[in-house]
Amino acid sequence: MISTLSRTDKEIIDIYNEYSNMIYKICYLYMKNKHDAEDMVQMTFLKLIKSNKPFVNKEHEKAFLILTASNTCKNHFATWFNKNTTMISDENKFISNNDNQNELLSLVLTLPNKYKIVIYLYYYEGYKTHEIANILNINESTIRSHLAKGRSLLKDKLKEEI
Amino acid sequence: MKNKQIVSIFDQINLNDKNKEQILTSLLSYKNKKSFNWNFKKISVCLASLLIIFCVSYGYLVNKPIKNPSSPAIMRFSKTLEYDNKSYELTVDNYDIKEVEKNKGKLLIVTSDKKEVYENKKNKKELIVRENNEYSLYTLIK
């Protein structure tokens, strides 16, 4: 009867504890505010619960969650209302002792989504470009150009700030 | 910009423990409630399919397909009419509409030229034929 819910509570808790912060970071990059990001985290894990997909290894599991989180956030903005409504960004609510850090985070959040996610996966999660290409189903050369473009945009923005 | 700087930017973004707990609780409650919803959904889909099958078959049985016009049940259709291996002859042209309303029984057949043949409730030896909203009466030849 519970064929669609093959994962036990313990498995779900383990996966959640391991990846919730990573998923939250990805969702936050897209949503730019805590509340929407939390909703998206919930949606992502709901999709995991509903999915009966067996994972080959930990990396596969992680890649599934990254792609699901990314697609969930993109889908959120697919509706007319969400596309045409600007939420108040609360990036400054992350209290950091270092003001520079807060400014940098604000700058990263202003980058287009396609650059943000690639920068995050490359620098923070330590994925190689071909791995990011596999996860996001995008050409590897596109990933490299997104990385370069994202970096140059960040550089430009930093110069402007200074 | 150094890599370490970028890493430290993302380090700031963290889900606080209270919200993390709340999300997990709601996920687990959803998961454990889900089996009921799923069953309910499955049952309602089954019931809906059964209802559709019933409606389609009932509709088919009630409105039996009209006999094939090429069937030998009706052979000629002018002054005389052959239906169900019996011969009928035109007795009244422009059959009175008030009489039709009283006597018209069930539809027996529709001919290839779209004439409708009805039984006469009052007299089993007669047939009422409708053509272009005009009725005529056919009587069984002895």
Coordinates of C-alpha atoms in Angstrom, one line a residue:
Chain A
M1 CA 0.0 0.0 0.0
I2 CA 2.9 2.4 0.7
S3 CA 4.7 1.7 -2.5
T4 CA 5.3 5.4 -3.2
L5 CA 6.8 5.8 0.2
S6 CA 9.6 3.3 0.2
R7 CA 12.0 5.3 2.4
T8 CA 11.6 4.9 6.1
D9 CA 11.4 7.8 8.5
K10 CA 15.0 7.2 9.6
E11 CA 16.3 7.4 6.1
I12 CA 14.4 10.6 5.5
I13 CA 15.7 12.1 8.7
D14 CA 19.3 11.1 7.9
I15 CA 19.1 12.6 4.4
Y16 CA 17.4 15.7 5.7
N17 CA 20.1 16.2 8.4
E18 CA 22.8 15.7 5.9
Y19 CA 21.6 17.9 3.1
S20 CA 19.1 20.4 4.5
N21 CA 21.7 23.1 4.9
M22 CA 23.0 22.6 1.4
I23 CA 19.5 22.7 -0.1
Y24 CA 18.7 25.8 1.9
K25 CA 21.7 27.6 0.5
I26 CA 20.7 26.7 -3.0
C27 CA 17.1 27.7 -2.5
Y28 CA 18.2 30.9 -0.8
L29 CA 20.3 31.9 -3.8
Y30 CA 17.2 31.6 -6.0
M31 CA 14.6 33.0 -3.6
K32 CA 16.7 35.7 -1.8
N33 CA 14.6 35.5 1.3
K34 CA 14.4 33.1 4.3
H35 CA 10.8 32.2 4.2
D36 CA 10.5 31.3 0.5
A37 CA 13.8 29.5 0.8
E38 CA 12.4 27.4 3.7
D39 CA 9.3 26.6 1.7
M40 CA 11.4 25.5 -1.2
V41 CA 13.5 23.2 1.1
Q42 CA 10.3 21.7 2.3
M43 CA 9.0 21.2 -1.3
T44 CA 12.4 19.6 -2.3
F45 CA 12.2 17.1 0.4
L46 CA 8.5 16.4 -0.3
K47 CA 9.6 15.5 -3.8
L48 CA 12.2 13.2 -2.4
I49 CA 9.5 11.5 -0.2
K50 CA 7.2 11.1 -3.1
S51 CA 9.9 9.9 -5.4
N52 CA 10.6 6.2 -5.5
K53 CA 13.9 6.6 -7.2
P54 CA 16.7 4.4 -5.9
F55 CA 20.1 6.1 -5.5
V56 CA 23.2 4.4 -6.7
N57 CA 25.4 6.2 -4.2
K58 CA 25.7 9.3 -1.9
E59 CA 26.8 11.4 -4.8
H60 CA 23.7 10.4 -6.9
E61 CA 21.5 11.3 -3.9
K62 CA 23.2 14.7 -3.5
A63 CA 22.9 15.4 -7.2
F64 CA 19.2 14.5 -7.2
L65 CA 18.6 16.9 -4.4
I66 CA 20.6 19.7 -6.0
L67 CA 18.7 19.4 -9.3
T68 CA 15.3 19.0 -7.5
A69 CA 16.0 22.1 -5.4
S70 CA 17.1 24.1 -8.4
N71 CA 14.1 23.0 -10.5
T72 CA 11.6 23.6 -7.7
C73 CA 12.9 27.2 -7.3
K74 CA 12.7 27.7 -11.1
N75 CA 9.2 26.3 -11.1
H76 CA 8.2 28.8 -8.4
F77 CA 9.1 31.6 -10.7
A78 CA 7.3 30.0 -13.6
T79 CA 3.9 31.3 -12.5
W80 CA 2.8 34.8 -13.7
F81 CA 2.3 36.0 -10.1
N82 CA 5.6 35.0 -8.8
K83 CA 7.4 36.2 -12.0
N84 CA 5.9 39.7 -11.6
T85 CA 6.1 40.0 -7.9
T86 CA 9.3 41.1 -6.2
M87 CA 9.8 39.8 -2.7
I88 CA 11.7 41.9 -0.2
S89 CA 15.2 40.5 -0.1
D90 CA 16.5 39.9 3.4
E91 CA 20.0 38.9 2.7
N92 CA 21.2 41.3 5.4
K93 CA 19.4 39.4 8.0
F94 CA 22.2 36.9 8.1
I95 CA 24.1 38.4 10.9
S96 CA 27.8 38.4 10.2
N97 CA 30.4 40.3 12.2
N98 CA 32.0 41.2 9.0
D99 CA 30.2 43.9 7.0
N100 CA 32.2 43.0 3.9
Q101 CA 30.8 39.5 4.0
N102 CA 27.3 40.9 4.1
E103 CA 28.0 43.1 1.1
L104 CA 29.6 40.3 -0.8
L105 CA 26.6 38.1 -0.2
S106 CA 24.3 40.9 -1.4
L107 CA 26.4 41.1 -4.5
V108 CA 26.3 37.4 -5.2
L109 CA 22.6 37.4 -4.7
T110 CA 22.2 40.0 -7.4
L111 CA 23.8 37.8 -10.0
P112 CA 21.5 36.0 -12.4
N113 CA 20.4 32.5 -11.2
K114 CA 22.3 30.6 -13.8
Y115 CA 25.6 32.1 -12.6
K116 CA 24.8 31.9 -8.9
I117 CA 24.1 28.2 -8.8
V118 CA 27.2 27.4 -10.9
I119 CA 29.4 29.5 -8.7
Y120 CA 28.0 27.9 -5.6
L121 CA 28.4 24.4 -6.8
Y122 CA 32.0 25.1 -8.1
Y123 CA 33.4 27.0 -5.2
Y124 CA 31.4 25.9 -2.2
E125 CA 30.5 22.3 -3.0
G126 CA 33.8 21.7 -4.8
Y127 CA 32.3 20.1 -7.9
K128 CA 34.2 20.0 -11.2
T129 CA 32.7 21.6 -14.2
H130 CA 31.9 18.3 -15.9
E131 CA 30.2 17.2 -12.7
I132 CA 28.1 20.3 -12.5
A133 CA 27.2 19.8 -16.2
N134 CA 25.9 16.3 -15.3
I135 CA 23.9 17.5 -12.3
L136 CA 22.2 20.4 -14.1
N137 CA 22.0 18.7 -17.5
I138 CA 23.8 21.5 -19.1
N139 CA 26.7 21.4 -21.5
E140 CA 30.1 21.5 -19.8
S141 CA 31.3 24.4 -22.0
T142 CA 28.2 26.4 -21.0
I143 CA 29.1 25.8 -17.3
R144 CA 32.6 27.1 -17.9
S145 CA 31.3 30.2 -19.7
H146 CA 28.7 30.7 -16.9
L147 CA 31.5 30.5 -14.3
A148 CA 33.7 33.0 -16.2
K149 CA 30.8 35.3 -16.8
G150 CA 29.7 35.1 -13.1
R151 CA 33.2 35.8 -11.9
S152 CA 33.5 38.8 -14.2
L153 CA 30.1 40.1 -13.2
L154 CA 31.1 39.8 -9.6
K155 CA 34.4 41.6 -10.3
D156 CA 32.6 44.4 -12.0
K157 CA 30.1 44.8 -9.2
L158 CA 32.9 44.8 -6.6
K159 CA 34.7 47.6 -8.5
E160 CA 31.5 49.6 -8.6
E161 CA 31.0 49.1 -4.9
I162 CA 34.6 50.3 -4.2
Chain B
M1 CA 38.3 37.6 -5.4
K2 CA 39.7 34.6 -3.5
N3 CA 38.0 31.3 -3.4
K4 CA 38.0 31.4 0.4
Q5 CA 36.1 34.6 0.3
I6 CA 33.4 33.1 -1.9
V7 CA 33.1 30.1 0.4
S8 CA 32.7 32.3 3.4
I9 CA 29.8 34.1 1.7
F10 CA 27.9 30.9 1.4
D11 CA 28.8 29.9 4.9
Q12 CA 26.6 32.7 6.2
I13 CA 23.5 31.2 4.7
N14 CA 22.3 28.7 7.2
L15 CA 18.9 27.2 8.2
N16 CA 18.3 27.9 11.8
D17 CA 17.8 24.9 14.1
K18 CA 14.2 25.8 15.1
N19 CA 13.0 26.1 11.5
K20 CA 15.0 23.0 10.5
E21 CA 13.1 21.0 13.1
Q22 CA 9.8 22.5 12.1
I23 CA 10.3 21.5 8.4
L24 CA 11.4 18.0 9.4
T25 CA 8.3 17.6 11.6
S26 CA 5.9 18.7 8.9
L27 CA 7.7 16.5 6.3
L28 CA 7.4 13.4 8.5
S29 CA 3.8 14.1 9.4
Y30 CA 3.0 14.5 5.7
K31 CA 4.9 11.3 4.9
N32 CA 2.9 9.3 7.5
K33 CA -0.4 10.8 6.5
K34 CA 0.4 10.3 2.8
S35 CA -0.5 6.6 2.8
F36 CA -4.1 7.4 3.7
N37 CA -4.4 10.1 1.1
W38 CA -2.9 7.8 -1.5
N39 CA -5.4 5.1 -0.7
F40 CA -8.3 7.6 -0.7
K41 CA -7.1 8.8 -4.1
K42 CA -6.8 5.3 -5.5
I43 CA -10.3 4.4 -4.2
S44 CA -11.8 7.5 -5.7
V45 CA -10.1 6.8 -9.1
C46 CA -11.5 3.3 -9.0
L47 CA -15.0 4.5 -8.2
A48 CA -14.8 7.2 -10.9
S49 CA -13.7 4.6 -13.5
L50 CA -16.5 2.2 -12.4
L51 CA -19.1 5.0 -12.7
I52 CA -17.8 5.9 -16.2
I53 CA -18.0 2.3 -17.3
F54 CA -21.5 2.0 -15.8
C55 CA -22.7 5.2 -17.5
V56 CA -21.2 4.2 -20.9
S57 CA -22.7 0.7 -20.8
Y58 CA -26.0 1.9 -19.5
G59 CA -26.2 4.5 -22.2
Y60 CA -25.4 1.9 -24.8
L61 CA -28.0 -0.5 -23.5
V62 CA -30.8 2.1 -23.2
N63 CA -30.1 3.6 -26.6
K64 CA -29.6 0.4 -28.5
P65 CA -28.0 1.1 -31.8
I66 CA -30.7 1.4 -34.5
K67 CA -30.8 -1.5 -36.8
N68 CA -28.6 -1.3 -39.8
P69 CA -30.6 0.3 -42.7
S70 CA -29.3 -2.3 -45.1
S71 CA -30.8 -5.1 -42.9
P72 CA -33.6 -7.1 -44.6
A73 CA -36.0 -6.0 -41.9
I74 CA -37.3 -3.3 -44.2
M75 CA -37.4 -4.1 -47.9
R76 CA -39.5 -1.5 -49.7
F77 CA -40.8 1.8 -48.7
S78 CA -43.3 3.5 -51.0
K79 CA -46.9 2.6 -50.9
T80 CA -46.1 -0.6 -49.1
L81 CA -43.7 -1.3 -46.3
E82 CA -42.1 -4.5 -45.2
Y83 CA -41.0 -4.7 -41.7
D84 CA -40.2 -7.7 -39.5
N85 CA -41.3 -10.0 -42.4
K86 CA -44.7 -8.5 -42.5
S87 CA -46.2 -6.2 -45.2
Y88 CA -47.9 -3.0 -44.4
E89 CA -49.8 -0.7 -46.8
L90 CA -50.1 3.1 -46.7
T91 CA -53.6 3.8 -45.5
V92 CA -53.5 7.4 -44.3
D93 CA -51.2 10.1 -45.7
N94 CA -50.7 13.2 -43.5
Y95 CA -51.7 11.4 -40.4
D96 CA -53.3 13.8 -37.9
I97 CA -50.7 15.2 -35.5
K98 CA -53.1 14.9 -32.5
E99 CA -53.6 11.3 -33.3
V100 CA -49.9 10.8 -33.6
E101 CA -49.3 12.2 -30.2
K102 CA -51.8 9.8 -28.7
N103 CA -50.7 6.7 -30.6
K104 CA -47.0 7.0 -31.3
G105 CA -45.1 4.1 -29.6
K106 CA -41.4 3.4 -29.6
L107 CA -39.1 4.0 -32.5
L108 CA -38.7 0.7 -34.4
I109 CA -36.3 1.6 -37.2
V110 CA -34.8 4.5 -39.2
T111 CA -34.5 3.8 -42.9
S112 CA -31.6 4.8 -45.0
D113 CA -33.6 7.8 -46.3
K114 CA -34.1 8.9 -42.7
K115 CA -37.8 7.9 -42.4
E116 CA -38.6 7.0 -38.8
V117 CA -40.9 4.0 -38.3
Y118 CA -42.8 3.9 -34.9
E119 CA -45.2 1.3 -33.5
N120 CA -48.9 2.3 -33.0
K121 CA -49.6 1.8 -29.3
K122 CA -53.3 1.6 -29.9
N123 CA -53.2 -0.8 -32.8
K124 CA -50.5 -3.3 -33.2
K125 CA -51.4 -3.9 -36.8
E126 CA -50.5 -0.3 -37.8
L127 CA -47.2 1.5 -38.1
I128 CA -46.7 5.3 -38.0
V129 CA -44.0 6.7 -40.3
R130 CA -42.5 10.1 -39.9
E131 CA -40.9 11.9 -42.8
N132 CA -40.0 15.6 -42.8
N133 CA -42.2 16.2 -39.8
E134 CA -45.2 14.7 -41.6
Y135 CA -46.7 11.5 -40.4
S136 CA -48.5 8.7 -42.4
L137 CA -50.1 5.5 -41.3
Y138 CA -49.4 2.0 -42.6
T139 CA -51.7 -1.0 -42.0
L140 CA -50.8 -4.6 -42.0
I141 CA -52.0 -6.4 -45.1
K142 CA -54.0 -9.5 -44.3

